[in-house]
PDB file of C-alpha atoms and ligand atoms in Angstrom:
ATOM      1  CA  ASP A 410      -0.030  -0.069  -0.067  1.00  0.00           C
ATOM      2  CA  LYS A 411       1.375   3.559  -1.042  1.00  0.00           C
ATOM      3  CA  GLN A 412       2.252   6.014   1.866  1.00  0.00           C
ATOM      4  CA  VAL A 413       1.068   9.436   1.614  1.00  0.00           C
ATOM      5  CA  ALA A 414       3.360  12.229   3.244  1.00  0.00           C
ATOM      6  CA  ILE A 415       2.809  15.746   3.709  1.00  0.00           C
ATOM      7  CA  VAL A 416       6.320  17.361   4.511  1.00  0.00           C
ATOM      8  CA  THR A 417       6.728  21.205   5.389  1.00  0.00           C
ATOM      9  CA  GLY A 418       9.732  23.093   4.828  1.00  0.00           C
ATOM     10  CA  ALA A 419      10.747  21.108   1.844  1.00  0.00           C
ATOM     11  CA  SER A 420      12.233  23.763  -0.266  1.00  0.00           C
ATOM     12  CA  ARG A 421      15.778  23.172   0.945  1.00  0.00           C
ATOM     13  CA  GLY A 422      17.797  21.590   3.725  1.00  0.00           C
ATOM     14  CA  ILE A 423      16.703  18.892   5.759  1.00  0.00           C
ATOM     15  CA  GLY A 424      12.949  18.886   4.688  1.00  0.00           C
ATOM     16  CA  LYS A 425      14.039  18.519   0.807  1.00  0.00           C
ATOM     17  CA  GLU A 426      16.035  15.673   1.557  1.00  0.00           C
ATOM     18  CA  ILE A 427      13.177  13.755   3.714  1.00  0.00           C
ATOM     19  CA  ALA A 428      11.081  14.392   0.680  1.00  0.00           C
ATOM     20  CA  PHE A 429      13.647  12.742  -1.564  1.00  0.00           C
ATOM     21  CA  GLN A 430      14.034   9.853   0.695  1.00  0.00           C
ATOM     22  CA  LEU A 431      10.255   9.120   1.315  1.00  0.00           C
ATOM     23  CA  ALA A 432       9.803   9.401  -2.602  1.00  0.00           C
ATOM     24  CA  GLU A 433      12.784   6.693  -2.890  1.00  0.00           C
ATOM     25  CA  LYS A 434      10.701   4.632  -0.554  1.00  0.00           C
ATOM     26  CA  GLY A 435       7.441   4.951  -2.954  1.00  0.00           C
ATOM     27  CA  ALA A 436       5.683   7.499  -0.762  1.00  0.00           C
ATOM     28  CA  TYR A 437       3.398  10.018  -2.420  1.00  0.00           C
ATOM     29  CA  LEU A 438       4.152  13.411  -1.355  1.00  0.00           C
ATOM     30  CA  SER A 439       2.824  16.853  -0.589  1.00  0.00           C
ATOM     31  CA  ILE A 440       5.654  19.186  -0.035  1.00  0.00           C
ATOM     32  CA  ILE A 441       5.426  22.771   1.484  1.00  0.00           C
ATOM     33  CA  GLY A 442       7.769  25.782   1.602  1.00  0.00           C
ATOM     34  CA  SER A 443       6.776  29.398   1.686  1.00  0.00           C
ATOM     35  CA  SER A 444       8.943  30.411  -1.264  1.00  0.00           C
ATOM     36  CA  GLU A 445       8.999  29.667  -5.006  1.00  0.00           C
ATOM     37  CA  GLU A 446      12.062  27.320  -4.325  1.00  0.00           C
ATOM     38  CA  ILE A 447       9.497  24.588  -3.350  1.00  0.00           C
ATOM     39  CA  HIS A 448       8.404  24.406  -7.035  1.00  0.00           C
ATOM     40  CA  GLN A 449      12.278  23.564  -7.655  1.00  0.00           C
ATOM     41  CA  THR A 450      12.005  20.711  -5.251  1.00  0.00           C
ATOM     42  CA  LYS A 451       9.377  19.092  -7.262  1.00  0.00           C
ATOM     43  CA  GLU A 452      11.212  19.686 -10.458  1.00  0.00           C
ATOM     44  CA  ASP A 453      14.347  18.007  -8.824  1.00  0.00           C
ATOM     45  CA  LEU A 454      12.151  15.220  -7.645  1.00  0.00           C
ATOM     46  CA  LYS A 455      10.671  14.858 -11.180  1.00  0.00           C
ATOM     47  CA  LYS A 456      14.096  14.411 -12.636  1.00  0.00           C
ATOM     48  CA  GLN A 457      14.613  11.647 -10.314  1.00  0.00           C
ATOM     49  CA  GLY A 458      11.542   9.889 -11.589  1.00  0.00           C
ATOM     50  CA  HIS A 459       9.346  11.125  -8.673  1.00  0.00           C
ATOM     51  CA  THR A 460       6.124  12.041 -10.113  1.00  0.00           C
ATOM     52  CA  ASN A 461       3.546  11.736  -7.388  1.00  0.00           C
ATOM     53  CA  VAL A 462       4.347  14.997  -5.741  1.00  0.00           C
ATOM     54  CA  LEU A 463       2.025  17.986  -5.059  1.00  0.00           C
ATOM     55  CA  ALA A 464       4.092  21.443  -4.503  1.00  0.00           C
ATOM     56  CA  TYR A 465       2.296  23.967  -2.245  1.00  0.00           C
ATOM     57  CA  MET A 466       3.691  27.339  -1.651  1.00  0.00           C
ATOM     58  CA  ALA A 467       2.125  27.750   1.875  1.00  0.00           C
ATOM     59  CA  ASP A 468       3.087  29.497   5.127  1.00  0.00           C
ATOM     60  CA  VAL A 469       2.919  26.957   7.999  1.00  0.00           C
ATOM     61  CA  SER A 470       1.868  29.607  10.379  1.00  0.00           C
ATOM     62  CA  ASP A 471      -1.202  30.360   8.108  1.00  0.00           C
ATOM     63  CA  GLU A 472      -4.314  28.338   9.226  1.00  0.00           C
ATOM     64  CA  ASN A 473      -6.198  28.406   5.847  1.00  0.00           C
ATOM     65  CA  GLU A 474      -3.259  27.893   3.564  1.00  0.00           C
ATOM     66  CA  ILE A 475      -2.471  24.728   5.750  1.00  0.00           C
ATOM     67  CA  ASP A 476      -6.190  23.645   5.644  1.00  0.00           C
ATOM     68  CA  GLN A 477      -6.051  23.639   1.968  1.00  0.00           C
ATOM     69  CA  VAL A 478      -2.761  21.627   1.622  1.00  0.00           C
ATOM     70  CA  VAL A 479      -4.320  18.866   3.676  1.00  0.00           C
ATOM     71  CA  GLU A 480      -7.611  19.086   1.778  1.00  0.00           C
ATOM     72  CA  GLY A 481      -5.813  18.942  -1.504  1.00  0.00           C
ATOM     73  CA  THR A 482      -3.632  16.027  -0.350  1.00  0.00           C
ATOM     74  CA  LYS A 483      -6.513  13.918   0.700  1.00  0.00           C
ATOM     75  CA  LYS A 484      -8.490  14.837  -2.369  1.00  0.00           C
ATOM     76  CA  ALA A 485      -5.620  13.715  -4.630  1.00  0.00           C
ATOM     77  CA  TYR A 486      -4.314  10.672  -2.809  1.00  0.00           C
ATOM     78  CA  GLY A 487      -7.256   9.615  -0.545  1.00  0.00           C
ATOM     79  CA  LYS A 488      -5.550   9.746   2.752  1.00  0.00           C
ATOM     80  CA  VAL A 489      -2.635  11.205   4.947  1.00  0.00           C
ATOM     81  CA  ASP A 490      -0.257   8.591   6.609  1.00  0.00           C
ATOM     82  CA  ILE A 491       2.491  10.772   7.638  1.00  0.00           C
ATOM     83  CA  LEU A 492       3.149  14.420   8.616  1.00  0.00           C
ATOM     84  CA  VAL A 493       6.544  15.573   9.035  1.00  0.00           C
ATOM     85  CA  ASN A 494       6.584  19.040  10.576  1.00  0.00           C
ATOM     86  CA  ASN A 495       9.988  20.081   9.545  1.00  0.00           C
ATOM     87  CA  ALA A 496       9.815  23.797   8.514  1.00  0.00           C
ATOM     88  CA  GLY A 497      11.485  25.949  11.370  1.00  0.00           C
ATOM     89  CA  ILE A 498      13.803  29.343  11.384  1.00  0.00           C
ATOM     90  CA  GLY A 499      16.087  30.420  13.973  1.00  0.00           C
ATOM     91  CA  ASP A 500      18.058  33.638  14.804  1.00  0.00           C
ATOM     92  CA  PHE A 501      20.560  33.555  17.384  1.00  0.00           C
ATOM     93  CA  LYS A 502      21.183  36.967  19.211  1.00  0.00           C
ATOM     94  CA  PRO A 503      21.092  38.344  22.763  1.00  0.00           C
ATOM     95  CA  ILE A 504      17.644  38.444  24.028  1.00  0.00           C
ATOM     96  CA  GLU A 505      17.268  42.319  24.730  1.00  0.00           C
ATOM     97  CA  GLU A 506      18.196  42.549  20.924  1.00  0.00           C
ATOM     98  CA  VAL A 507      15.234  40.348  19.860  1.00  0.00           C
ATOM     99  CA  THR A 508      12.421  42.373  18.495  1.00  0.00           C
ATOM    100  CA  VAL A 509       8.774  41.441  19.518  1.00  0.00           C
ATOM    101  CA  GLU A 510       8.182  40.873  15.583  1.00  0.00           C
ATOM    102  CA  GLU A 511      10.901  38.493  15.764  1.00  0.00           C
ATOM    103  CA  TRP A 512       9.791  36.659  18.874  1.00  0.00           C
ATOM    104  CA  ARG A 513       6.403  36.270  17.428  1.00  0.00           C
ATOM    105  CA  ARG A 514       7.465  35.214  13.816  1.00  0.00           C
ATOM    106  CA  THR A 515       9.597  32.567  15.341  1.00  0.00           C
ATOM    107  CA  TYR A 516       6.855  31.256  17.467  1.00  0.00           C
ATOM    108  CA  ASP A 517       4.161  31.564  14.570  1.00  0.00           C
ATOM    109  CA  ILE A 518       6.463  29.173  12.469  1.00  0.00           C
ATOM    110  CA  ASN A 519       8.283  26.751  14.952  1.00  0.00           C
ATOM    111  CA  VAL A 520       5.290  26.268  17.254  1.00  0.00           C
ATOM    112  CA  GLN A 521       1.913  27.386  15.702  1.00  0.00           C
ATOM    113  CA  GLY A 522       3.073  25.821  12.373  1.00  0.00           C
ATOM    114  CA  VAL A 523       3.355  22.646  14.336  1.00  0.00           C
ATOM    115  CA  PHE A 524      -0.165  23.091  16.044  1.00  0.00           C
ATOM    116  CA  LEU A 525      -1.778  23.823  12.626  1.00  0.00           C
ATOM    117  CA  ALA A 526      -0.520  21.048  10.493  1.00  0.00           C
ATOM    118  CA  THR A 527      -1.203  18.575  13.396  1.00  0.00           C
ATOM    119  CA  LYS A 528      -4.726  19.755  13.844  1.00  0.00           C
ATOM    120  CA  ALA A 529      -5.277  19.631  10.219  1.00  0.00           C
ATOM    121  CA  VAL A 530      -4.164  16.047   9.745  1.00  0.00           C
ATOM    122  CA  LEU A 531      -5.620  14.606  12.685  1.00  0.00           C
ATOM    123  CA  PRO A 532      -9.377  14.149  11.867  1.00  0.00           C
ATOM    124  CA  ILE A 533      -8.280  12.290   8.609  1.00  0.00           C
ATOM    125  CA  MET A 534      -5.703   9.913  10.824  1.00  0.00           C
ATOM    126  CA  LYS A 535      -8.332   9.279  13.279  1.00  0.00           C
ATOM    127  CA  LYS A 536     -10.953   8.061  10.735  1.00  0.00           C
ATOM    128  CA  GLN A 537      -8.041   5.771   9.266  1.00  0.00           C
ATOM    129  CA  GLN A 538      -7.033   4.756  12.894  1.00  0.00           C
ATOM    130  CA  PHE A 539      -3.409   5.237  11.669  1.00  0.00           C
ATOM    131  CA  GLY A 540      -0.926   7.903  10.924  1.00  0.00           C
ATOM    132  CA  THR A 541       2.392   9.077  11.967  1.00  0.00           C
ATOM    133  CA  ILE A 542       3.335  12.624  13.010  1.00  0.00           C
ATOM    134  CA  ILE A 543       6.741  13.566  13.209  1.00  0.00           C
ATOM    135  CA  THR A 544       8.301  16.821  14.329  1.00  0.00           C
ATOM    136  CA  VAL A 545      11.769  18.113  13.581  1.00  0.00           C
ATOM    137  CA  ALA A 546      12.511  19.707  16.974  1.00  0.00           C
ATOM    138  CA  SER A 547      15.949  20.382  18.209  1.00  0.00           C
ATOM    139  CA  ASP A 548      18.798  18.885  20.636  1.00  0.00           C
ATOM    140  CA  VAL A 549      18.291  22.061  22.140  1.00  0.00           C
ATOM    141  CA  SER A 550      15.301  20.852  23.873  1.00  0.00           C
ATOM    142  CA  ARG A 551      17.423  19.024  26.405  1.00  0.00           C
ATOM    143  CA  TYR A 552      19.906  21.578  26.875  1.00  0.00           C
ATOM    144  CA  THR A 553      20.205  25.522  26.528  1.00  0.00           C
ATOM    145  CA  ILE A 554      22.523  27.511  24.310  1.00  0.00           C
ATOM    146  CA  PRO A 555      24.591  29.759  26.440  1.00  0.00           C
ATOM    147  CA  GLU A 556      24.694  32.907  24.279  1.00  0.00           C
ATOM    148  CA  GLY A 557      21.932  34.202  21.739  1.00  0.00           C
ATOM    149  CA  GLY A 558      19.530  31.118  22.060  1.00  0.00           C
ATOM    150  CA  ALA A 559      16.760  31.965  24.331  1.00  0.00           C
ATOM    151  CA  LEU A 560      13.945  32.579  21.711  1.00  0.00           C
ATOM    152  CA  TYR A 561      14.996  29.731  19.404  1.00  0.00           C
ATOM    153  CA  THR A 562      15.384  27.155  22.305  1.00  0.00           C
ATOM    154  CA  SER A 563      12.074  28.095  23.992  1.00  0.00           C
ATOM    155  CA  THR A 564      10.312  27.412  20.771  1.00  0.00           C
ATOM    156  CA  LYS A 565      11.957  24.045  20.453  1.00  0.00           C
ATOM    157  CA  TYR A 566      11.024  23.119  24.366  1.00  0.00           C
ATOM    158  CA  ALA A 567       7.432  24.133  23.464  1.00  0.00           C
ATOM    159  CA  VAL A 568       7.164  21.914  20.633  1.00  0.00           C
ATOM    160  CA  GLN A 569       8.835  19.027  22.720  1.00  0.00           C
ATOM    161  CA  GLY A 570       5.974  19.554  25.366  1.00  0.00           C
ATOM    162  CA  PHE A 571       3.146  19.643  22.500  1.00  0.00           C
ATOM    163  CA  MET A 572       4.496  16.380  20.779  1.00  0.00           C
ATOM    164  CA  GLY A 573       4.847  14.629  24.128  1.00  0.00           C
ATOM    165  CA  SER A 574       1.324  15.360  25.194  1.00  0.00           C
ATOM    166  CA  LEU A 575       0.116  14.686  21.721  1.00  0.00           C
ATOM    167  CA  ALA A 576       1.449  11.293  21.587  1.00  0.00           C
ATOM    168  CA  GLN A 577      -0.676  10.281  24.801  1.00  0.00           C
ATOM    169  CA  GLU A 578      -3.754  11.785  23.355  1.00  0.00           C
ATOM    170  CA  VAL A 579      -3.791  10.150  20.147  1.00  0.00           C
ATOM    171  CA  ARG A 580      -2.404   6.853  20.900  1.00  0.00           C
ATOM    172  CA  LYS A 581      -5.815   5.339  21.490  1.00  0.00           C
ATOM    173  CA  ASP A 582      -6.566   6.415  17.754  1.00  0.00           C
ATOM    174  CA  GLY A 583      -3.702   4.184  16.492  1.00  0.00           C
ATOM    175  CA  ILE A 584      -1.585   7.824  15.921  1.00  0.00           C
ATOM    176  CA  ARG A 585       1.908   7.798  16.606  1.00  0.00           C
ATOM    177  CA  ALA A 586       3.797  11.102  17.423  1.00  0.00           C
ATOM    178  CA  GLY A 587       7.448  11.558  17.902  1.00  0.00           C
ATOM    179  CA  THR A 588      10.502  14.194  17.509  1.00  0.00           C
ATOM    180  CA  ILE A 589      13.559  14.192  15.912  1.00  0.00           C
ATOM    181  CA  ASN A 590      16.118  16.366  17.426  1.00  0.00           C
ATOM    182  CA  PRO A 591      19.156  17.356  15.620  1.00  0.00           C
ATOM    183  CA  GLY A 592      22.219  18.957  16.739  1.00  0.00           C
ATOM    184  CA  MET A 593      24.134  21.053  14.496  1.00  0.00           C
ATOM    185  CA  VAL A 594      23.294  20.244  10.708  1.00  0.00           C
ATOM    186  CA  ASP A 595      24.957  21.518   7.652  1.00  0.00           C
ATOM    187  CA  THR A 596      21.963  23.389   6.128  1.00  0.00           C
ATOM    188  CA  TYR A 597      20.801  26.956   5.267  1.00  0.00           C
ATOM    189  CA  PHE A 598      19.592  27.319   8.878  1.00  0.00           C
ATOM    190  CA  ALA A 599      20.345  30.714  10.760  1.00  0.00           C
ATOM    191  CA  ASN A 600      21.406  32.396   7.523  1.00  0.00           C
ATOM    192  CA  GLY A 601      23.947  29.527   7.033  1.00  0.00           C
ATOM    193  CA  THR A 602      25.187  27.839   3.568  1.00  0.00           C
ATOM    194  CA  GLN A 603      24.711  24.278   2.774  1.00  0.00           C
ATOM    195  CA  GLY A 604      27.993  22.586   2.012  1.00  0.00           C
ATOM    196  CA  ASP A 605      30.112  25.264   3.742  1.00  0.00           C
ATOM    197  CA  PRO A 606      33.679  23.719   4.224  1.00  0.00           C
ATOM    198  CA  GLU A 607      33.623  25.250   8.011  1.00  0.00           C
ATOM    199  CA  LYS A 608      30.662  22.595   8.683  1.00  0.00           C
ATOM    200  CA  SER A 609      32.432  19.551   7.187  1.00  0.00           C
ATOM    201  CA  GLU A 610      32.232  17.776  10.516  1.00  0.00           C
ATOM    202  CA  TRP A 611      28.433  18.760  11.216  1.00  0.00           C
ATOM    203  CA  LEU A 612      25.547  16.076  10.559  1.00  0.00           C
ATOM    204  CA  LYS A 613      24.309  16.018   6.795  1.00  0.00           C
ATOM    205  CA  VAL A 614      20.723  16.291   5.907  1.00  0.00           C
ATOM    206  CA  HIS A 615      20.691  12.606   4.854  1.00  0.00           C
ATOM    207  CA  ASP A 616      21.577  11.716   8.362  1.00  0.00           C
ATOM    208  CA  ILE A 617      18.560  13.376   9.759  1.00  0.00           C
ATOM    209  CA  ALA A 618      16.518  12.341   6.729  1.00  0.00           C
ATOM    210  CA  GLU A 619      17.311   8.611   7.385  1.00  0.00           C
ATOM    211  CA  ALA A 620      16.093   8.947  10.904  1.00  0.00           C
ATOM    212  CA  VAL A 621      12.744  10.508  10.033  1.00  0.00           C
ATOM    213  CA  VAL A 622      12.036   7.621   7.314  1.00  0.00           C
ATOM    214  CA  TYR A 623      12.878   5.081   9.809  1.00  0.00           C
ATOM    215  CA  MET A 624      10.533   6.576  12.194  1.00  0.00           C
ATOM    216  CA  ALA A 625       7.747   7.202   9.808  1.00  0.00           C
ATOM    217  CA  LEU A 626       7.823   3.683   8.195  1.00  0.00           C
ATOM    218  CA  ALA A 627       8.548   1.655  11.368  1.00  0.00           C
ATOM    219  CA  PRO A 628       6.412  -1.277  11.951  1.00  0.00           C
ATOM    220  CA  LYS A 629       2.818  -0.160  13.174  1.00  0.00           C
ATOM    221  CA  HIS A 630       3.190  -1.751  16.461  1.00  0.00           C
ATOM    222  CA  MET A 631       6.237   0.230  17.317  1.00  0.00           C
ATOM    223  CA  VAL A 632       6.478   4.020  18.764  1.00  0.00           C
ATOM    224  CA  ILE A 633       9.710   5.926  18.625  1.00  0.00           C
ATOM    225  CA  ASP A 634       9.249   8.929  21.159  1.00  0.00           C
ATOM    226  CA  GLU A 635      12.107  10.825  20.149  1.00  0.00           C
ATOM    227  CA  MET A 636      15.660  10.320  18.457  1.00  0.00           C
ATOM    228  CA  HIS A 637      18.598  12.700  19.503  1.00  0.00           C
ATOM    229  CA  LEU A 638      21.397  13.154  17.165  1.00  0.00           C
ATOM    230  CA  HIS A 639      24.281  15.137  17.005  1.00  0.00           C
ATOM    231  CA  PRO A 640      27.971  15.443  15.528  1.00  0.00           C
ATOM    232  CA  LEU A 641      30.633  13.618  17.297  1.00  0.00           C
ATOM    233  CA  ILE A 642      32.365  17.184  17.764  1.00  0.00           C
ATOM    234  CA  GLN A 643      29.438  18.843  19.265  1.00  0.00           C
ATOM    235  CA  ASP A 644      29.487  18.391  23.216  1.00  0.00           C
ATOM    236  CA  TYR A 645      26.768  19.839  25.575  1.00  0.00           C
ATOM    237  CA  PRO A 646      26.355  20.644  29.217  1.00  0.00           C
ATOM    238  CA  ARG A 647      23.981  17.937  30.131  1.00  0.00           C
TER     239      ARG A 647
HETATM  240  O1  LIG B 779      17.035  24.590   7.707  1.00  0.00           O
HETATM  241  P1  LIG B 779      16.796  25.477   6.179  1.00  0.00           P
HETATM  242  P2  LIG B 779      17.039  23.269   8.098  1.00  0.00           P
HETATM  243  N1  LIG B 779       6.491  27.972   5.934  1.00  0.00           N
HETATM  244  O2  LIG B 779      16.957  26.924   6.572  1.00  0.00           O
HETATM  245  C1  LIG B 779      10.962  26.131   5.618  1.00  0.00           C
HETATM  246  C2  LIG B 779      15.600  22.036  12.901  1.00  0.00           C
HETATM  247  N2  LIG B 779      17.014  22.198  13.243  1.00  0.00           N
HETATM  248  O3  LIG B 779      16.758  22.382   6.984  1.00  0.00           O
HETATM  249  O4  LIG B 779       9.904  29.007   3.367  1.00  0.00           O
HETATM  250  C3  LIG B 779       6.742  26.970   5.239  1.00  0.00           C
HETATM  251  O5  LIG B 779      17.798  24.869   5.257  1.00  0.00           O
HETATM  252  C4  LIG B 779      12.140  26.757   4.343  1.00  0.00           C
HETATM  253  O6  LIG B 779      11.477  27.047   2.933  1.00  0.00           O
HETATM  254  P3  LIG B 779      11.099  28.391   2.312  1.00  0.00           P
HETATM  255  C5  LIG B 779      15.220  23.575  12.233  1.00  0.00           C
HETATM  256  O7  LIG B 779      14.572  24.381  13.499  1.00  0.00           O
HETATM  257  C6  LIG B 779      18.002  22.496  12.398  1.00  0.00           C
HETATM  258  O8  LIG B 779      18.202  23.231   9.035  1.00  0.00           O
HETATM  259  O9  LIG B 779      10.568  28.037   0.995  1.00  0.00           O
HETATM  260  N3  LIG B 779       8.024  26.797   5.163  1.00  0.00           N
HETATM  261  C7  LIG B 779      12.975  25.607   4.216  1.00  0.00           C
HETATM  262  O10 LIG B 779      12.522  24.572   3.338  1.00  0.00           O
HETATM  263  C8  LIG B 779      13.859  23.168  11.467  1.00  0.00           C
HETATM  264  O11 LIG B 779      12.764  23.107  12.189  1.00  0.00           O
HETATM  265  C9  LIG B 779      19.345  22.550  12.954  1.00  0.00           C
HETATM  266  O12 LIG B 779      12.372  29.245   2.329  1.00  0.00           O
HETATM  267  C10 LIG B 779       8.881  27.612   5.809  1.00  0.00           C
HETATM  268  C11 LIG B 779      12.812  24.969   5.556  1.00  0.00           C
HETATM  269  O13 LIG B 779      11.829  25.665   6.306  1.00  0.00           O
HETATM  270  C12 LIG B 779      14.621  21.981  10.782  1.00  0.00           C
HETATM  271  O14 LIG B 779      15.532  21.542  11.557  1.00  0.00           O
HETATM  272  C13 LIG B 779      19.551  22.231  14.312  1.00  0.00           C
HETATM  273  C14 LIG B 779       8.515  28.580   6.677  1.00  0.00           C
HETATM  274  C15 LIG B 779      14.252  25.556   6.474  1.00  0.00           C
HETATM  275  O15 LIG B 779      15.405  25.107   5.704  1.00  0.00           O
HETATM  276  C16 LIG B 779      14.890  22.156   9.274  1.00  0.00           C
HETATM  277  O16 LIG B 779      15.763  23.466   9.085  1.00  0.00           O
HETATM  278  C17 LIG B 779      18.463  21.979  14.933  1.00  0.00           C
HETATM  279  C18 LIG B 779       7.141  28.822   6.579  1.00  0.00           C
HETATM  280  N4  LIG B 779       6.952  29.927   7.215  1.00  0.00           N
HETATM  281  C19 LIG B 779      17.198  22.129  14.474  1.00  0.00           C
HETATM  282  N5  LIG B 779       9.488  29.197   7.131  1.00  0.00           N
HETATM  283  C20 LIG B 779      20.623  22.740  12.179  1.00  0.00           C
HETATM  284  N6  LIG B 779      20.248  22.941  10.817  1.00  0.00           N
HETATM  285  O17 LIG B 779      21.556  22.935  12.448  1.00  0.00           O
HETATM  286  C21 LIG B 779      10.833  28.367   6.703  1.00  0.00           C
HETATM  287  O18 LIG B 779      18.589  21.730  16.301  1.00  0.00           O
HETATM  288  N7  LIG B 779      10.145  27.367   5.829  1.00  0.00           N
END
């Protein structure tokens, strides 16, 4: 049976690689990004022979846009098996330099975005009595960043709490919910450049995507609550 997956933040970075790896496993996809770049992901997937792909330019913090993505997916493919909440942003600066606008935007995307997509897929998954919801949170949800990380870290703590409670709430409906918590990954995150030689020892997008695929396609009787993955060179106060 084909698996149907929605992946947010698939224009680039980790989300794009998750889309590729799920497609390799035969999944039908709906991919979301807030920029035009999402259409390039669809083109790149097509070049690899993956044609069961719907691309949506949509903002995860916008309720109507996300509802439309989920409705469109259900209409096209008849079901939704997997939701990967991957879209996220982060900027690191001392807290007194963070504007209220930046605070709200980061929460809108990193926290409200997870809530909205989850809320939209739940009625479908409940009817199916099956589904897997995975959120790419962060390894910062078990430690704190000493400088400039208060805003970003707090959103990922919030998401960890959301997913933990959600998992208990939806288990009776055959729905699994868990988090993937990466340390430093070589992407465009926080105004970075993917492939920067300085990040040669950081995790790669495929490291995280493999973990997501493992979680998403795990046998139905098994739940993986969370996975923490970080580069060997990264050490934390625990
Ligand atoms: O970052 P990046 P990553 N609506 O910047 C999309 C977490 N993480 O792959 O909007 C919809 O290369 C954006 O697309 P577009 C991190 O918190 C990372 O590293 O079209 N989509 C792009 O596809 C995040 O949750 C590290 O520009 C929106 C994608 O999100 C996840 O990993 C460490 C959007 C971001 O790609 C993936 O981030 C860690 C919106 N409103 C956690 N806004 C790390 N890289 O080191 C953005 O602990 N996107």
